[in-house]
Short mmCIF file of C-alpha atoms in Angstrom, two decimals:
data_model
loop_
_atom_site.label_atom_id
_atom_site.label_comp_id
_atom_site.label_asym_id
_atom_site.label_seq_id
_atom_site.Cartn_x
_atom_site.Cartn_y
_atom_site.Cartn_z
CA MET A 1 11.20 -24.58 -0.15
CA SER A 2 9.89 -22.29 2.57
CA VAL A 3 9.03 -18.68 3.43
CA ARG A 4 9.39 -17.45 6.98
CA PHE A 5 7.25 -14.33 6.78
CA ALA A 6 4.83 -13.30 4.01
CA VAL A 7 3.15 -9.91 3.77
CA ILE A 8 -0.01 -9.77 1.68
CA ALA A 9 -0.26 -6.08 0.81
CA ASP A 10 -3.68 -4.84 -0.27
CA ASP A 11 -2.10 -2.37 -2.69
CA PHE A 12 1.23 -1.90 -4.45
CA THR A 13 2.56 1.23 -2.76
CA GLY A 14 1.74 -0.05 0.73
CA GLY A 15 3.73 -3.20 0.09
CA LEU A 16 6.66 -1.10 -1.12
CA PHE A 17 6.71 0.78 2.17
CA VAL A 18 7.19 -2.45 4.06
CA ALA A 19 9.79 -3.87 1.67
CA SER A 20 11.86 -0.68 1.40
CA ASN A 21 11.99 -0.20 5.17
CA LEU A 22 13.09 -3.81 5.64
CA GLU A 23 15.77 -3.34 2.97
CA LYS A 24 16.92 -0.25 4.85
CA ILE A 25 17.67 -2.28 7.98
CA GLY A 26 19.35 -5.02 5.98
CA ILE A 27 16.52 -7.55 5.62
CA PRO A 28 16.02 -8.59 1.98
CA ALA A 29 12.38 -8.67 0.94
CA LEU A 30 11.39 -10.28 -2.35
CA TYR A 31 8.60 -8.21 -3.91
CA VAL A 32 6.17 -10.40 -5.87
CA CYS A 33 3.71 -8.79 -8.29
CA ASP A 34 2.45 -12.00 -9.89
CA PRO A 35 1.46 -14.76 -7.42
CA GLY A 36 1.91 -17.27 -10.21
CA ILE A 37 5.67 -17.23 -9.64
CA LEU A 38 5.43 -18.20 -5.94
CA PRO A 39 6.13 -21.92 -6.56
CA SER A 40 9.49 -21.00 -8.11
CA ILE A 41 10.88 -18.46 -5.63
CA GLY A 42 12.85 -20.93 -3.49
CA ASP A 43 13.68 -20.38 0.19
CA GLN A 44 12.97 -16.83 1.35
CA GLY A 45 13.03 -14.96 4.63
CA VAL A 46 10.50 -12.24 3.83
CA VAL A 47 8.22 -12.09 0.80
CA VAL A 48 5.89 -9.18 0.08
CA VAL A 49 3.05 -10.07 -2.28
CA ALA A 50 1.43 -7.04 -3.91
CA THR A 51 -2.28 -7.28 -4.66
CA ARG A 52 -5.16 -4.99 -5.55
CA LEU A 53 -7.38 -6.18 -2.71
CA ARG A 54 -8.13 -2.78 -1.19
CA PHE A 55 -11.11 -1.79 -3.30
CA MET A 56 -12.33 -5.18 -4.46
CA PRO A 57 -15.92 -6.11 -3.54
CA PRO A 58 -15.83 -8.28 -0.40
CA ALA A 59 -16.63 -11.57 -2.13
CA GLU A 60 -13.97 -11.01 -4.78
CA ALA A 61 -11.41 -9.98 -2.16
CA VAL A 62 -12.04 -13.12 -0.10
CA ALA A 63 -11.78 -15.34 -3.17
CA THR A 64 -8.47 -13.68 -4.12
CA LEU A 65 -7.16 -14.09 -0.59
CA ASP A 66 -8.23 -17.73 -0.56
CA SER A 67 -6.27 -18.49 -3.73
CA LEU A 68 -3.23 -16.58 -2.52
CA THR A 69 -3.09 -18.28 0.88
CA VAL A 70 -3.33 -21.68 -0.81
CA SER A 71 -0.20 -20.78 -2.80
CA LEU A 72 1.60 -19.46 0.28
CA ASP A 73 0.73 -22.54 2.33
CA ALA A 74 1.94 -24.79 -0.49
CA ILE A 75 5.44 -23.28 -0.30
CA GLY A 76 5.66 -23.64 3.49
CA THR A 77 4.93 -20.09 4.67
CA GLU A 78 5.29 -19.88 8.45
CA HIS A 79 3.57 -16.54 9.14
CA ILE A 80 1.08 -14.50 7.11
CA PHE A 81 0.57 -10.78 7.64
CA TYR A 82 -2.45 -9.18 5.95
CA LYS A 83 -1.47 -5.54 5.38
CA TYR A 84 -3.87 -2.66 4.78
CA CYS A 85 -3.43 1.11 4.70
CA SER A 86 -2.16 2.79 7.87
CA THR A 87 -5.32 4.93 7.84
CA PHE A 88 -7.54 1.81 7.55
CA ASP A 89 -8.98 3.07 4.26
CA SER A 90 -12.37 1.44 4.00
CA THR A 91 -16.04 1.92 3.40
CA ASP A 92 -18.98 0.48 5.34
CA GLU A 93 -19.05 -2.30 2.75
CA GLY A 94 -15.26 -2.54 2.98
CA ASN A 95 -13.49 -5.85 2.74
CA ILE A 96 -11.10 -5.72 5.71
CA GLY A 97 -13.67 -7.39 7.96
CA PRO A 98 -14.64 -10.13 5.47
CA CYS A 99 -10.97 -10.85 4.70
CA ALA A 100 -10.25 -11.10 8.42
CA ASP A 101 -13.23 -13.41 8.91
CA PHE A 102 -11.81 -15.67 6.20
CA LEU A 103 -8.30 -15.71 7.69
CA ILE A 104 -9.33 -16.38 11.29
CA GLY A 105 -11.55 -19.22 10.08
CA LYS A 106 -9.05 -20.78 7.68
CA TYR A 107 -6.26 -20.87 10.25
CA ASP A 108 -8.56 -21.66 13.21
CA GLN A 109 -7.26 -18.84 15.39
CA SER A 110 -8.97 -17.79 18.58
CA ARG A 111 -8.06 -14.12 18.09
CA LEU A 112 -6.80 -11.66 15.49
CA VAL A 113 -5.00 -8.36 15.92
CA PHE A 114 -5.69 -5.23 13.88
CA GLY A 115 -2.90 -2.67 13.95
CA PRO A 116 -3.62 0.43 11.84
CA GLY A 117 -1.50 3.54 12.34
CA TYR A 118 2.08 4.52 11.55
CA PRO A 119 3.65 6.83 14.15
CA ASP A 120 6.66 7.69 11.97
CA LEU A 121 4.24 9.26 9.47
CA ARG A 122 2.13 10.96 12.17
CA THR A 123 -0.74 8.52 11.86
CA TYR A 124 -1.85 7.49 15.36
CA VAL A 125 -4.61 5.51 17.04
CA HIS A 126 -5.59 6.45 20.60
CA GLU A 127 -8.53 4.81 22.40
CA GLY A 128 -9.46 3.47 18.99
CA TYR A 129 -9.65 6.93 17.41
CA MET A 130 -7.51 7.60 14.33
CA PHE A 131 -5.47 10.78 14.05
CA TYR A 132 -3.91 11.76 10.73
CA LYS A 133 -1.33 14.56 10.69
CA ASP A 134 -2.33 15.45 14.27
CA ARG A 135 -6.05 15.83 13.51
CA LEU A 136 -8.92 13.37 13.81
CA ILE A 137 -9.04 11.57 10.49
CA SER A 138 -12.63 12.72 10.03
CA GLU A 139 -11.36 16.33 10.13
CA SER A 140 -8.34 15.72 7.87
CA ILE A 141 -7.91 15.65 4.10
CA LYS A 142 -8.79 11.94 4.28
CA ARG A 143 -12.47 12.87 4.62
CA PHE A 144 -12.33 13.97 0.96
CA ASP A 145 -10.91 10.70 -0.39
CA PRO A 146 -12.85 10.03 -3.62
CA ILE A 147 -13.25 6.28 -3.01
CA SER A 148 -13.05 5.74 0.74
CA PRO A 149 -13.82 9.01 2.57
CA MET A 150 -12.94 8.50 6.22
CA ASN A 151 -15.76 10.22 8.09
CA ASP A 152 -15.75 8.03 11.21
CA PRO A 153 -12.61 8.34 13.38
CA ASP A 154 -13.44 5.30 15.56
CA MET A 155 -11.57 2.42 13.92
CA ALA A 156 -13.15 -0.24 16.13
CA ARG A 157 -16.56 1.00 15.04
CA VAL A 158 -15.49 1.02 11.38
CA LEU A 159 -14.32 -2.58 11.69
CA GLN A 160 -17.39 -3.70 13.64
CA ARG A 161 -19.64 -2.60 10.74
CA GLN A 162 -17.81 -5.12 8.52
CA THR A 163 -17.89 -8.22 10.72
CA ALA A 164 -20.14 -10.22 13.02
CA GLU A 165 -17.17 -11.01 15.28
CA LYS A 166 -16.94 -9.07 18.53
CA VAL A 167 -14.41 -6.24 18.20
CA GLY A 168 -12.55 -5.08 21.28
CA LEU A 169 -9.90 -2.46 21.95
CA LEU A 170 -6.33 -2.98 23.16
CA PRO A 171 -5.67 0.55 24.39
CA HIS A 172 -2.47 2.46 24.98
CA ARG A 173 -3.26 2.72 28.71
CA VAL A 174 -2.90 -1.07 28.87
CA LEU A 175 0.01 -1.43 26.46
CA HIS A 176 2.19 1.10 28.26
CA ARG A 177 1.99 -0.99 31.45
CA GLY A 178 4.01 -3.78 29.85
CA SER A 179 3.64 -7.22 28.34
CA THR A 180 2.40 -9.06 31.43
CA VAL A 181 -0.50 -6.68 31.99
CA ALA A 182 -1.28 -6.58 28.27
CA HIS A 183 -1.26 -10.39 27.96
CA ASP A 184 -3.61 -10.68 30.96
CA TYR A 185 -5.89 -8.03 29.48
CA VAL A 186 -6.11 -9.83 26.13
CA ARG A 187 -6.89 -13.17 27.81
CA ASP A 188 -9.59 -11.55 29.94
CA GLN A 189 -11.18 -9.94 26.87
CA GLN A 190 -11.09 -13.26 25.02
CA ASP A 191 -12.92 -14.87 27.94
CA LYS A 192 -15.60 -12.21 27.39
CA GLY A 193 -16.02 -13.19 23.75
CA VAL A 194 -13.70 -10.69 22.05
CA ARG A 195 -11.88 -12.20 19.06
CA TYR A 196 -10.80 -9.09 17.15
CA PHE A 197 -8.43 -6.68 18.90
CA LEU A 198 -8.12 -3.16 17.50
CA MET A 199 -4.76 -2.07 18.89
CA ASP A 200 -3.86 1.50 19.80
CA CYS A 201 -0.84 2.95 18.02
CA VAL A 202 0.16 6.07 19.92
CA ASP A 203 3.89 5.49 19.50
CA ASN A 204 6.40 2.87 18.38
CA ASP A 205 6.41 1.33 21.87
CA ASP A 206 2.79 0.33 21.30
CA VAL A 207 3.81 -1.27 18.00
CA ALA A 208 6.71 -3.15 19.56
CA LEU A 209 4.58 -4.52 22.41
CA GLY A 210 1.86 -5.54 19.97
CA ALA A 211 4.49 -7.55 18.09
CA VAL A 212 5.45 -9.30 21.35
CA ILE A 213 1.84 -10.17 22.24
CA PHE A 214 0.69 -11.36 18.81
CA GLY A 215 3.96 -12.37 17.17
CA GLY A 216 3.40 -16.06 17.82
CA ASP A 217 0.04 -16.14 16.04
CA ARG A 218 -0.12 -17.83 12.63
CA VAL A 219 -1.82 -14.79 11.06
CA THR A 220 -1.70 -11.12 11.99
CA THR A 221 -3.09 -7.97 10.36
CA GLY A 222 -2.13 -4.35 10.43
CA ALA A 223 -0.39 -1.49 8.71
CA ASP A 224 3.21 -0.77 7.82
CA ALA A 225 4.58 -0.20 11.30
CA LEU A 226 3.39 -3.51 12.74
CA ALA A 227 4.37 -5.41 9.58
CA ILE A 228 7.93 -4.05 9.71
CA GLU A 229 8.28 -4.74 13.43
CA LEU A 230 7.01 -8.31 13.16
CA ALA A 231 9.02 -9.15 10.04
CA SER A 232 12.23 -7.86 11.58
CA ARG A 233 11.59 -9.92 14.72
CA TRP A 234 10.97 -13.05 12.67
CA GLU A 235 14.19 -12.53 10.73
CA LYS A 236 16.20 -11.43 13.81
CA ARG A 237 18.77 -9.66 11.64
CA GLN A 238 18.27 -6.07 12.77
CA LEU A 239 21.88 -5.89 13.98
CA ALA A 240 23.41 -7.63 10.99
CA ARG A 241 22.70 -5.31 8.11
CA GLN A 242 23.02 -6.91 4.66
CA ASP A 243 23.96 -4.33 2.07
CA ARG A 244 23.12 -5.43 -1.43
CA PRO A 245 24.69 -4.01 -4.59
CA MET A 246 22.60 -1.59 -6.61
CA PRO A 247 20.84 -3.59 -9.34
CA LEU A 248 21.36 -2.82 -13.00
CA ARG A 249 18.81 -0.44 -14.50
CA GLY A 250 17.46 -0.39 -18.01
CA GLN A 251 18.12 2.58 -20.27
CA GLY A 252 15.29 4.33 -22.07
CA GLY A 253 12.64 7.02 -22.02
CA GLU A 254 11.04 8.59 -18.94
CA ALA A 255 7.39 9.10 -18.02
CA VAL A 256 5.28 10.28 -15.09
CA LEU A 257 1.76 8.84 -14.73
CA VAL A 258 -0.60 10.57 -12.29
CA GLY A 259 -3.69 8.75 -11.07
CA SER A 260 -4.17 10.12 -7.56
CA CYS A 261 -6.46 13.14 -7.17
CA SER A 262 -5.14 14.27 -3.78
CA GLU A 263 -4.18 17.89 -3.20
CA VAL A 264 -0.59 16.78 -2.62
CA THR A 265 -0.41 14.99 -5.97
CA LEU A 266 -2.01 17.87 -7.86
CA ARG A 267 0.69 20.21 -6.53
CA GLN A 268 3.37 17.68 -7.52
CA ARG A 269 1.88 17.39 -11.02
CA ASP A 270 1.77 21.17 -11.46
CA HIS A 271 5.38 21.50 -10.29
CA PHE A 272 6.54 18.85 -12.77
CA ALA A 273 4.60 20.58 -15.55
CA LEU A 274 6.62 23.77 -15.08
CA SER A 275 9.60 22.09 -16.76
CA ASN A 276 8.11 19.15 -18.67
CA PRO A 277 5.23 18.53 -21.08
CA VAL A 278 2.20 17.05 -19.29
CA LEU A 279 -1.00 15.84 -20.95
CA ASP A 280 -4.16 16.26 -18.85
CA ILE A 281 -6.78 13.66 -19.76
CA ASP A 282 -10.50 14.13 -19.08
CA ILE A 283 -11.84 10.59 -18.78
CA ARG A 284 -15.36 11.80 -19.76
CA GLU A 285 -14.33 12.79 -23.29
CA ALA A 286 -14.18 9.35 -24.95
CA GLU A 287 -13.79 5.62 -24.43
CA ALA A 288 -10.66 4.43 -22.64
CA ASP A 289 -9.04 2.96 -25.76
CA ALA A 290 -9.54 6.15 -27.75
CA LEU A 291 -8.08 8.31 -24.99
CA THR A 292 -5.13 5.93 -24.70
CA ASP A 293 -4.46 6.11 -28.43
CA ARG A 294 -4.58 9.92 -28.38
CA ALA A 295 -2.15 10.01 -25.47
CA LEU A 296 0.33 7.67 -27.16
CA GLU A 297 0.26 9.75 -30.35
CA TRP A 298 0.93 12.84 -28.24
CA ALA A 299 3.80 10.98 -26.57
CA ARG A 300 5.38 9.80 -29.83
CA ARG A 301 6.25 13.32 -30.94
CA ARG A 302 7.72 14.26 -27.58
CA LEU A 303 9.63 11.07 -26.83
CA ASP A 304 11.64 11.64 -30.00
CA ALA A 305 12.96 14.81 -28.37
CA GLY A 306 14.36 12.78 -25.45
CA ARG A 307 12.35 14.59 -22.79
CA ALA A 308 10.57 13.30 -19.71
CA ILE A 309 6.82 13.50 -20.27
CA GLY A 310 3.78 13.27 -18.03
CA PHE A 311 0.18 12.10 -18.19
CA SER A 312 -2.53 12.94 -15.67
CA VAL A 313 -6.06 11.66 -15.25
CA ALA A 314 -6.28 13.51 -11.94
CA GLY A 315 -8.65 16.45 -11.69
CA ASP A 316 -9.75 18.90 -9.03
CA PRO A 317 -12.58 17.86 -6.68
CA ASP A 318 -15.28 19.24 -9.02
CA ALA A 319 -13.90 17.28 -11.98
CA VAL A 320 -13.75 14.11 -9.87
CA THR A 321 -17.35 14.59 -8.78
CA ARG A 322 -18.49 15.05 -12.39
CA ALA A 323 -16.66 11.90 -13.50
CA GLN A 324 -18.10 9.90 -10.61
CA SER A 325 -21.62 11.08 -11.42
CA MET A 326 -21.14 9.79 -14.98
CA PHE A 327 -19.41 6.46 -14.28
CA GLY A 328 -19.95 5.81 -10.55
CA VAL A 329 -17.22 6.01 -7.92
CA MET A 330 -15.44 2.75 -8.77
CA GLY A 331 -16.30 3.02 -12.47
CA ALA A 332 -14.49 6.36 -12.72
CA ALA A 333 -11.49 5.01 -10.83
CA ARG A 334 -11.23 1.88 -12.96
CA LYS A 335 -11.54 3.81 -16.21
CA ALA A 336 -8.77 6.19 -15.15
CA GLU A 337 -6.55 3.24 -14.20
CA ALA A 338 -7.26 1.49 -17.51
CA ILE A 339 -6.19 4.57 -19.45
CA LEU A 340 -2.94 4.94 -17.52
CA ALA A 341 -2.24 1.21 -17.78
CA GLY A 342 -2.74 1.32 -21.54
CA ILE A 343 -0.46 4.33 -21.82
CA ALA A 344 2.25 2.61 -19.75
CA ARG A 345 2.06 -0.52 -21.90
CA GLY A 346 2.35 1.53 -25.09
CA LEU A 347 5.23 3.58 -23.71
CA ALA A 348 7.15 0.45 -22.73
CA GLU A 349 6.75 -0.83 -26.29
CA LYS A 350 8.29 2.46 -27.46
CA GLY A 351 11.31 1.97 -25.19
CA VAL A 352 10.36 3.87 -22.03
CA ARG A 353 12.18 2.28 -19.09
CA LYS A 354 11.68 4.81 -16.27
CA PHE A 355 8.22 5.28 -14.77
CA VAL A 356 7.05 7.47 -11.90
CA VAL A 357 3.49 6.66 -10.80
CA SER A 358 1.33 8.47 -8.25
CA GLY A 359 -1.51 6.51 -6.70
CA GLY A 360 -1.65 3.06 -5.11
CA GLU A 361 -4.37 1.62 -7.35
CA SER A 362 -2.81 3.23 -10.43
CA SER A 363 0.53 1.66 -9.49
CA GLY A 364 -1.03 -1.79 -9.33
CA ALA A 365 -2.76 -1.38 -12.69
CA ILE A 366 0.43 -0.14 -14.36
CA VAL A 367 2.70 -2.85 -12.95
CA GLN A 368 0.25 -5.49 -14.15
CA ALA A 369 0.00 -3.84 -17.57
CA LEU A 370 3.80 -3.90 -17.86
CA GLY A 371 3.81 -7.63 -17.18
CA ILE A 372 6.20 -7.34 -14.23
CA GLN A 373 6.26 -10.50 -12.11
CA CYS A 374 8.66 -9.48 -9.34
CA MET A 375 10.88 -6.56 -8.41
CA GLN A 376 13.88 -5.70 -6.32
CA VAL A 377 12.91 -2.91 -3.94
CA LEU A 378 15.53 -0.31 -3.04
CA ALA A 379 16.06 0.81 0.53
CA PHE A 380 14.00 3.64 2.00
CA ASP A 381 15.87 6.91 1.42
CA GLU A 382 15.33 10.66 1.15
CA LEU A 383 12.52 10.08 -1.37
CA GLY A 384 10.86 7.61 0.96
CA ALA A 385 9.65 4.25 -0.30
CA GLY A 386 8.67 3.34 -3.82
CA SER A 387 11.92 2.83 -5.76
CA CYS A 388 12.11 -0.57 -7.44
CA ILE A 389 13.48 -2.34 -10.51
CA SER A 390 11.81 -5.13 -12.47
CA GLN A 391 13.61 -8.46 -12.36
CA ASP A 392 13.44 -9.18 -16.08
CA ASP A 393 15.56 -8.35 -19.10
CA ARG A 394 13.97 -4.89 -19.46
CA ARG A 395 15.15 -3.75 -16.00
CA ILE A 396 12.37 -1.19 -15.78
CA SER A 397 12.93 1.40 -13.05
CA LEU A 398 9.84 2.53 -11.18
CA PHE A 399 8.98 4.94 -8.42
CA LEU A 400 5.51 4.11 -7.11
CA LYS A 401 4.07 6.47 -4.52
CA PRO A 402 0.82 6.90 -2.62
CA GLY A 403 -1.03 10.03 -3.63
CA LYS A 404 -0.89 11.90 -0.36
CA ILE A 405 2.85 11.94 0.41
CA GLY A 406 6.05 13.36 -1.02
CA ALA A 407 7.70 16.72 -1.58
CA GLU A 408 6.50 19.05 -4.32
CA ASP A 409 9.42 18.13 -6.60
CA VAL A 410 9.26 14.37 -5.99
CA PHE A 411 8.54 13.44 -9.62
CA SER A 412 11.66 15.13 -10.96
CA ALA A 413 13.72 13.95 -7.98
CA ALA A 414 12.69 10.34 -8.59
CA LEU A 415 13.64 10.53 -12.27
CA GLU A 416 16.99 12.07 -11.36
CA LYS A 417 17.65 9.17 -8.99
CA MET A 418 16.86 6.70 -11.77
CA ARG A 419 19.39 8.40 -14.04
CA ALA A 420 22.18 8.11 -11.48
#
């Protein structure tokens, strides 16, 4: 039993981006939600393991990564890619640095690459500075993120605050001169004590060259673009597309669960509510179990009518601030996720088999609550990534999306795709 290339995704929607783009170019990617099934997966080319590492405290994140890498090593994994958000979502106490420290130590590497950015989604890194939608990330909507506001655009500086290792930059001005110059530059920087290389990501040529330079390392880290490039090089099947038949889908009710508080998601929620009943939940009103019970009673009457229904714990910025002042930043987020997870579990018991979820952390909580161990991910299409089907007898269809992307009508469009 062996795995050629394993992606450890620090949230559920980020892992889906990698898997769906690999499926699009004909590379099957097994999507694992429960690491406990790893010993039974057999030989695999690419495996994406979804976790909830992103917002764990550093010590908990490292312990989780330790356990997971033990399992991956036990099944003969050749390469491990630690994947984080393309915008390097993190706080000063963030866990990307501590997780990297653990990985470079465990696998006794002399260097480690960091490749945030995703040019195809207009997320760039130039001279170490992150640009999101053509603006410095510190001037973009990302500065208002309720959990990890990105107020510092210098990604090398963000990383350096999380590690004692020396962080250096592999800039575009070096990368665009070709592999020989870039290799020499990296060796020279290593001689000067640099072990962590924050790589520029101005365009896909930067990504491709980064894959050439670091592709032979046992462990690499980065965002979607570098993960996809490296995985496709390891599999070497880019020109031999493998179309797979559409998997069977379960039949049952339909629900939209909104956890993200981004402006994009709020517009999507309001658009869906024009044609469908949506319950807005204020997490300050009662305990999580009580709010879950109220929501499921509300759902019971509407599910009988055969309509798609929605639930939202997302509020405007003022509502988010009030909830965070009451429960703390992570306390508010975890309570909201617990409510949505409880609702999803109750809906599944009532026969709902189609779920649209907005928010990476919410997606992870809901998939775990549904008891899904692994999924088949569908190829990237006009909706983007996020379409998947549970590999159990229920055949639950899901569309899991990050909060800040998607067209205004994406919720209805995703449900329509599931009905097809």
